[in-house]
Coordinates of C-alpha atoms and ligand atoms in Angstrom, one line a residue:
M21 CA 12.2 5.6 12.1
A22 CA 13.2 2.3 10.7
T23 CA 15.7 1.0 8.3
H24 CA 14.4 -1.8 5.9
T25 CA 17.0 -3.7 3.8
T26 CA 16.3 -6.1 1.0
K27 CA 18.0 -7.5 -2.0
M28 CA 15.3 -6.1 -4.1
L29 CA 13.6 -2.8 -3.5
I30 CA 10.5 -2.0 -5.6
V31 CA 9.0 1.5 -5.8
G32 CA 5.5 1.4 -7.0
S33 CA 2.6 -1.1 -6.8
G34 CA 0.9 -1.3 -10.0
P35 CA 1.1 -4.6 -12.3
A36 CA 4.7 -3.8 -13.1
G37 CA 5.8 -3.5 -9.3
M38 CA 3.5 -6.5 -8.4
S39 CA 4.8 -8.8 -11.0
A40 CA 8.5 -7.8 -10.1
A41 CA 7.6 -8.7 -6.6
I42 CA 6.1 -12.0 -7.5
Y43 CA 9.1 -13.1 -9.5
G44 CA 11.6 -11.5 -7.1
A45 CA 10.0 -13.3 -4.0
R46 CA 10.0 -16.7 -5.8
A47 CA 13.7 -16.2 -6.6
G48 CA 14.3 -15.7 -2.9
L49 CA 15.2 -11.9 -3.0
K50 CA 12.6 -11.1 -0.3
P51 CA 11.5 -7.9 -2.1
I52 CA 10.0 -4.9 -0.3
V53 CA 7.4 -2.9 -2.1
V54 CA 7.1 0.8 -1.3
Q55 CA 3.5 1.2 -2.4
G56 CA 3.3 5.0 -3.1
L57 CA 0.4 7.4 -3.0
Q58 CA -1.9 5.3 -5.1
P59 CA -1.5 1.8 -3.9
G60 CA -2.3 -0.8 -6.9
G61 CA -1.7 2.1 -9.5
Q62 CA -3.8 3.3 -12.2
L63 CA -6.0 0.1 -12.3
T64 CA -7.5 1.1 -8.9
I65 CA -9.2 4.0 -10.5
T66 CA -10.5 1.9 -13.5
T67 CA -13.8 -0.1 -13.3
D68 CA -14.3 -2.8 -15.8
V69 CA -11.2 -4.7 -17.2
E70 CA -11.8 -7.0 -20.1
N71 CA -8.4 -7.3 -21.6
Y72 CA -6.2 -8.8 -18.9
P73 CA -5.7 -12.4 -19.9
G74 CA -7.0 -15.2 -17.8
F75 CA -10.5 -14.0 -17.2
R76 CA -13.3 -14.9 -19.2
D77 CA -15.7 -12.5 -17.6
V78 CA -15.3 -8.7 -16.9
I79 CA -13.2 -8.0 -13.7
Q80 CA -12.8 -4.9 -11.7
G81 CA -9.6 -3.0 -11.7
P82 CA -9.2 -2.7 -7.9
W83 CA -10.1 -6.4 -7.5
L84 CA -7.3 -7.4 -9.9
M85 CA -4.8 -5.3 -8.0
E86 CA -5.9 -6.9 -4.8
Q87 CA -5.4 -10.2 -6.1
M88 CA -1.8 -9.5 -7.3
Q89 CA -0.9 -7.8 -4.0
A90 CA -2.2 -10.9 -2.2
Q91 CA -0.3 -13.2 -4.5
A92 CA 2.9 -11.1 -4.1
E93 CA 2.5 -11.2 -0.3
H94 CA 1.7 -14.9 -0.3
V95 CA 5.1 -15.7 -2.0
G96 CA 7.0 -13.6 0.4
T97 CA 6.9 -9.9 -0.4
R98 CA 6.7 -7.3 2.3
M99 CA 4.3 -4.6 1.3
L100 CA 4.9 -1.2 2.9
W101 CA 2.5 1.7 2.8
D102 CA 4.8 4.7 2.4
T103 CA 5.7 7.1 -0.3
V104 CA 9.3 7.7 -1.3
V105 CA 10.4 11.3 -1.0
S106 CA 14.1 10.9 -2.0
I107 CA 16.5 8.5 -3.4
D108 CA 20.3 7.9 -3.5
L109 CA 21.8 6.1 -6.3
S110 CA 25.3 7.3 -5.8
G111 CA 26.4 3.7 -5.1
R112 CA 25.9 3.1 -8.7
G113 CA 25.3 -0.7 -8.1
Q114 CA 29.0 -1.3 -7.0
A115 CA 29.8 -4.1 -4.9
G116 CA 29.1 -3.4 -1.1
T117 CA 26.7 -0.5 -1.9
A118 CA 22.9 -0.3 -1.6
F119 CA 20.5 2.0 -3.3
R120 CA 18.7 4.2 -0.7
A121 CA 15.3 5.6 -0.6
I122 CA 13.8 7.8 2.2
G123 CA 10.1 7.5 2.9
D124 CA 7.5 10.2 3.8
G125 CA 8.0 9.7 7.5
G126 CA 11.8 9.2 7.5
D127 CA 12.0 5.5 7.1
V128 CA 15.0 4.3 5.2
Y129 CA 14.8 1.6 2.5
E130 CA 18.0 0.0 1.1
G131 CA 18.2 -2.3 -1.8
E132 CA 20.9 -4.2 -3.5
T133 CA 18.9 -3.7 -6.5
L134 CA 16.2 -1.2 -7.3
V135 CA 13.0 -1.7 -9.4
I136 CA 11.4 1.4 -10.5
A137 CA 7.7 0.9 -11.2
T138 CA 6.2 4.4 -10.4
G139 CA 4.0 4.3 -13.5
A140 CA 2.5 7.4 -15.3
Q141 CA -0.8 9.3 -15.1
A142 CA -3.0 10.3 -18.0
K143 CA -3.1 14.0 -18.4
W144 CA -6.6 15.5 -18.0
L145 CA -8.1 18.7 -19.5
G146 CA -9.1 20.0 -15.9
V147 CA -12.4 21.5 -17.1
A148 CA -15.8 21.4 -15.6
G149 CA -17.6 17.9 -15.9
E150 CA -14.5 15.9 -16.5
V151 CA -14.2 14.3 -12.9
E152 CA -18.0 13.9 -12.6
L153 CA -18.3 12.1 -15.9
A154 CA -15.2 10.1 -15.7
G155 CA -16.4 6.5 -16.3
K156 CA -19.7 7.8 -17.4
G157 CA -18.7 8.7 -20.9
V158 CA -15.4 10.3 -20.3
S159 CA -12.2 8.2 -20.4
A160 CA -8.5 8.6 -20.9
C161 CA -7.9 5.2 -22.4
A162 CA -9.6 3.8 -25.6
T163 CA -7.7 0.5 -25.4
C164 CA -9.2 0.1 -21.8
D165 CA -12.7 1.5 -22.3
G166 CA -13.4 1.8 -26.1
F167 CA -15.3 -1.6 -26.2
F168 CA -18.0 -0.1 -24.0
F169 CA -19.0 2.4 -26.8
R170 CA -19.7 -0.2 -29.5
G171 CA -21.9 1.3 -32.2
K172 CA -21.9 4.8 -30.6
K173 CA -20.5 8.2 -31.7
V174 CA -17.4 9.2 -30.0
A175 CA -14.8 12.1 -29.8
V176 CA -11.0 11.9 -29.1
I177 CA -9.5 15.2 -27.9
G178 CA -5.7 15.8 -28.6
G179 CA -3.4 16.2 -31.7
G180 CA -0.3 13.8 -30.9
N181 CA 0.4 10.2 -31.6
T182 CA -1.7 9.0 -28.6
A183 CA -4.8 10.9 -29.8
V184 CA -4.4 9.8 -33.4
E185 CA -3.8 6.1 -32.2
E186 CA -6.9 6.3 -29.9
A187 CA -9.1 7.7 -32.8
L188 CA -7.7 4.8 -35.2
Y189 CA -8.4 2.3 -32.5
M190 CA -12.0 3.6 -31.8
T191 CA -12.9 3.0 -35.5
H192 CA -13.0 -0.8 -34.6
H193 CA -15.9 0.0 -32.2
S194 CA -17.6 3.2 -33.3
P195 CA -19.1 4.2 -36.7
E196 CA -18.3 7.9 -36.2
V197 CA -15.1 9.1 -34.5
T198 CA -14.3 12.8 -34.3
L199 CA -10.8 14.0 -33.4
I200 CA -10.9 17.5 -31.9
H201 CA -7.9 19.6 -31.7
R202 CA -7.0 23.0 -30.4
R203 CA -5.0 24.0 -33.3
D204 CA -5.0 23.6 -37.2
S205 CA -2.3 20.9 -37.4
L206 CA -1.4 17.7 -35.6
R207 CA 1.6 16.9 -33.7
A208 CA 1.3 13.2 -34.4
E209 CA 3.8 11.4 -36.9
R210 CA 3.1 11.7 -40.5
I211 CA 2.4 8.1 -41.1
L212 CA -0.4 8.2 -38.5
Q213 CA -1.8 11.4 -39.9
D214 CA -2.0 9.9 -43.3
R215 CA -3.9 7.0 -41.8
L216 CA -6.2 9.2 -39.9
F217 CA -7.0 11.5 -42.9
A218 CA -7.6 8.4 -45.1
H219 CA -10.1 6.7 -42.7
P220 CA -13.7 7.2 -43.8
N221 CA -15.1 7.0 -40.4
I222 CA -12.9 9.8 -38.9
K223 CA -13.5 13.5 -39.0
V224 CA -11.4 16.2 -37.5
L225 CA -12.6 19.4 -35.8
W226 CA -9.8 21.8 -35.9
N227 CA -9.3 24.9 -33.6
K228 CA -11.7 23.8 -30.9
R229 CA -11.0 23.8 -27.2
V230 CA -13.2 21.9 -24.9
D231 CA -14.6 24.4 -22.4
H232 CA -16.5 21.8 -20.4
F233 CA -18.1 18.3 -20.5
V234 CA -22.0 18.3 -20.9
G235 CA -24.2 15.8 -18.9
D236 CA -24.8 14.6 -15.4
A237 CA -24.5 11.4 -13.3
Q238 CA -28.0 10.3 -14.5
T239 CA -27.5 10.9 -18.3
G240 CA -23.9 10.4 -18.5
L241 CA -21.9 12.4 -21.0
T242 CA -24.2 13.9 -23.8
G243 CA -21.9 16.4 -25.3
L244 CA -19.0 18.6 -25.4
A245 CA -19.0 22.3 -25.0
L246 CA -16.5 23.8 -27.4
V247 CA -15.0 27.2 -28.0
D248 CA -13.5 28.0 -31.4
T249 CA -9.9 29.0 -30.6
L250 CA -9.9 31.5 -33.7
S251 CA -13.3 33.1 -33.6
G252 CA -14.3 32.5 -29.9
E253 CA -17.6 31.0 -31.1
N254 CA -19.4 28.6 -28.7
S255 CA -21.0 25.3 -29.8
V256 CA -22.1 22.0 -28.4
F257 CA -20.8 18.8 -30.0
P258 CA -23.2 15.9 -29.1
T259 CA -21.4 12.7 -28.3
D260 CA -21.8 9.5 -26.2
G261 CA -18.1 9.2 -25.3
A262 CA -15.0 11.2 -25.2
F263 CA -11.4 10.2 -24.8
V264 CA -9.0 12.7 -23.5
A265 CA -5.7 11.9 -25.2
I266 CA -3.3 14.8 -24.4
G267 CA -0.5 12.8 -23.2
H268 CA 0.9 11.1 -20.1
A269 CA 3.1 12.1 -17.4
P270 CA 5.5 9.5 -16.1
A271 CA 6.3 9.6 -12.4
T272 CA 10.0 10.2 -12.6
E273 CA 10.5 13.5 -10.5
L274 CA 12.6 11.5 -8.0
F275 CA 15.0 10.5 -10.6
K276 CA 15.7 13.7 -12.3
D277 CA 19.5 14.2 -12.8
K278 CA 20.2 10.8 -11.5
L279 CA 18.8 8.5 -14.3
E280 CA 18.6 9.1 -18.2
M281 CA 15.2 10.1 -19.4
D282 CA 13.8 11.3 -22.6
A283 CA 12.4 14.7 -23.3
S284 CA 8.8 13.8 -21.9
G285 CA 10.4 12.3 -18.6
Y286 CA 10.2 8.6 -19.5
L287 CA 13.2 6.5 -18.1
I288 CA 15.4 5.4 -20.9
V289 CA 16.2 1.7 -20.8
E290 CA 18.5 -0.4 -23.0
P291 CA 16.2 -1.5 -25.9
G292 CA 14.5 -4.8 -25.1
T293 CA 15.5 -4.7 -21.5
P294 CA 14.6 -3.0 -18.3
Q295 CA 18.1 -1.9 -17.7
T296 CA 18.4 1.9 -16.9
S297 CA 21.4 3.9 -17.0
I298 CA 22.8 2.6 -13.7
P299 CA 23.7 -1.1 -13.2
G300 CA 21.3 -2.6 -10.7
V301 CA 18.5 -0.1 -11.3
F302 CA 15.6 -1.5 -13.4
A303 CA 12.5 0.4 -14.7
C304 CA 9.4 -1.4 -15.6
G305 CA 5.7 -0.6 -16.7
D306 CA 4.4 2.8 -17.8
V307 CA 7.4 4.7 -16.4
M308 CA 9.5 3.6 -19.3
D309 CA 6.8 2.7 -21.8
P310 CA 5.4 5.8 -23.6
I311 CA 3.7 3.5 -26.3
Y312 CA 1.9 0.4 -25.0
R313 CA 1.0 1.3 -21.4
Q314 CA -1.1 -1.8 -20.8
A315 CA -1.5 -3.6 -17.5
V316 CA -0.3 -6.8 -19.3
T317 CA 2.7 -5.2 -20.8
A318 CA 3.5 -3.5 -17.5
A319 CA 3.3 -7.0 -15.8
G320 CA 5.6 -8.4 -18.5
T321 CA 8.3 -5.8 -18.1
G322 CA 8.0 -6.2 -14.2
C323 CA 8.8 -9.8 -14.8
M324 CA 11.8 -9.0 -16.8
A325 CA 13.0 -6.5 -14.2
A326 CA 13.1 -9.2 -11.5
L327 CA 14.7 -11.7 -13.6
D328 CA 17.4 -9.2 -14.5
A329 CA 17.8 -8.0 -10.8
E330 CA 18.2 -11.6 -9.9
R331 CA 20.9 -12.2 -12.5
F332 CA 22.6 -8.8 -11.3
I333 CA 22.8 -10.0 -7.8
A334 CA 24.0 -13.6 -8.9
E335 CA 26.8 -12.0 -10.9
R336 CA 27.9 -9.6 -8.1
E337 CA 28.0 -12.4 -5.6
F338 CA 29.9 -14.7 -7.9
A339 CA 32.5 -12.1 -8.6
A340 CA 32.9 -11.4 -4.7
Q341 CA 33.4 -15.1 -4.1
K342 CA 35.9 -15.3 -6.9
E343 CA 37.9 -12.3 -5.4
L344 CA 37.8 -14.0 -1.9
A345 CA 39.0 -17.2 -3.4
Q346 CA 42.0 -15.4 -5.3
A347 CA 42.9 -13.5 -2.2
A348 CA 43.1 -16.8 -0.3
E349 CA 45.5 -18.4 -2.8
Ligands
NDP12 P1 2.1 14.8 -27.1 O1 2.6 15.6 -26.0 O2 2.9 14.3 -28.3 O3 0.6 15.3 -27.7 C1 -0.2 15.9 -26.7 C2 -1.2 16.6 -27.5 O4 -2.5 16.9 -26.8 C3 -0.8 17.8 -28.4 O5 -1.4 17.8 -29.6 C4 -1.4 18.9 -27.7 O6 -1.7 20.0 -28.3 C5 -2.7 18.4 -27.0 N1 -2.9 19.0 -25.7 C6 -2.0 19.1 -24.5 N2 -2.7 19.7 -23.7 C7 -3.9 20.2 -24.1 C8 -4.9 20.7 -23.5 N3 -4.9 21.2 -22.1 N4 -6.0 21.0 -24.2 C9 -6.2 20.5 -25.6 N5 -5.2 19.8 -26.1 C10 -3.9 19.6 -25.4 O7 1.4 13.4 -26.4 P2 1.2 12.0 -26.8 O8 0.7 11.1 -25.7 O9 0.5 11.9 -28.0 O10 2.8 11.4 -27.1 C11 3.7 11.6 -25.9 C12 5.1 10.8 -26.6 O11 4.8 9.3 -26.7 C13 5.4 11.3 -27.9 O12 6.9 11.3 -27.8 C14 4.8 10.3 -28.8 O13 5.5 10.3 -30.1 C15 5.1 9.1 -28.0 N6 4.0 8.1 -28.5 C16 4.4 7.3 -29.5 C17 3.4 6.3 -30.0 C18 4.0 5.4 -31.2 O14 5.1 5.6 -31.6 N7 3.2 4.6 -31.7 C19 2.2 6.2 -29.5 C20 1.9 7.1 -28.4 C21 2.9 8.1 -28.1 P3 -0.6 20.8 -29.1 O15 -0.3 20.1 -30.3 O16 -1.6 22.0 -29.6 O17 0.4 21.2 -28.2

């Protein structure tokens, strides 16, 4: 079991963690990235990416993450394949302390600053056909995949802000969007509901639960097998695409009772900054962003986290030097 020390410890290796690493390494902080269970993050389970700036042609999610990792390593990041199982933030960023993380096999990681980039996962329904047809008509991200359903009929499943936003977004591509919800009222904000109900291309199917996804690897998704939650009646809703939009789960289990988070578990940061409730601990990407959740916004907040970590260290070092100088007088 080894101890690894750094000025900047990054937990998570999606676009947020990688961008923090690139900026941190270039600032001389010699970052360590603990990659986590899914190195590269959510993009490694995506195929076509068309909305990450800088590439005229469609690129593949896993390829994009390989490039980010190679770039981060090239400028001096140490990439370690481990999963953090516990974390100690009790030093609270005070001079002379470090944040401590313990890896799966007992390795210890100590960082003068900590950048949390552990991301979030879309929640799935967990019904038959969902895994088999993911990427073949079933998706959990309209902003990512909506473009591939141009001119096609699609369904969006859910009743919160995400579902309504995804349905509204899909009207840019699809002539007929159907929102399918398990109850008879939406959880989404009033203003979003008003927009949804006013849209001529959106219909709502109330009180319907998805029993399973219909289709196979050859045909792709062809429909949704539905059950009426009031009458129990079965039906099949034919569709070319289905977006599961029932919320996201941020990966913040490690930080429970240690950092402030909202009711859904997202880390709370000072508005417009990546600063969490403990000085020297920064959060970036989907773990602190329930709204935008894009690779490019995650990369942006990763950059902000690194710049603020650098500033935090510089200020702490400056204060320590000042104290020494005063003591010597
Ligand atoms: P929510 O938890 O608000 O909504 C989830 C929806 O999915 C609910 O309608 C729920 O149904 C439904 N659902 C959950 N599980 C299942 C299931 N197994 N089968 C069928 N339906 C299911 O999640 P959101 O992602 O919409 O929002 C999360 C947070 O992020 C909220 O605080 C939201 O306000 C915020 N957000 C804000 C945005 C904005 O401000 N523009 C955009 C997106 C999100 P039921 O209602 O019956 O429980």
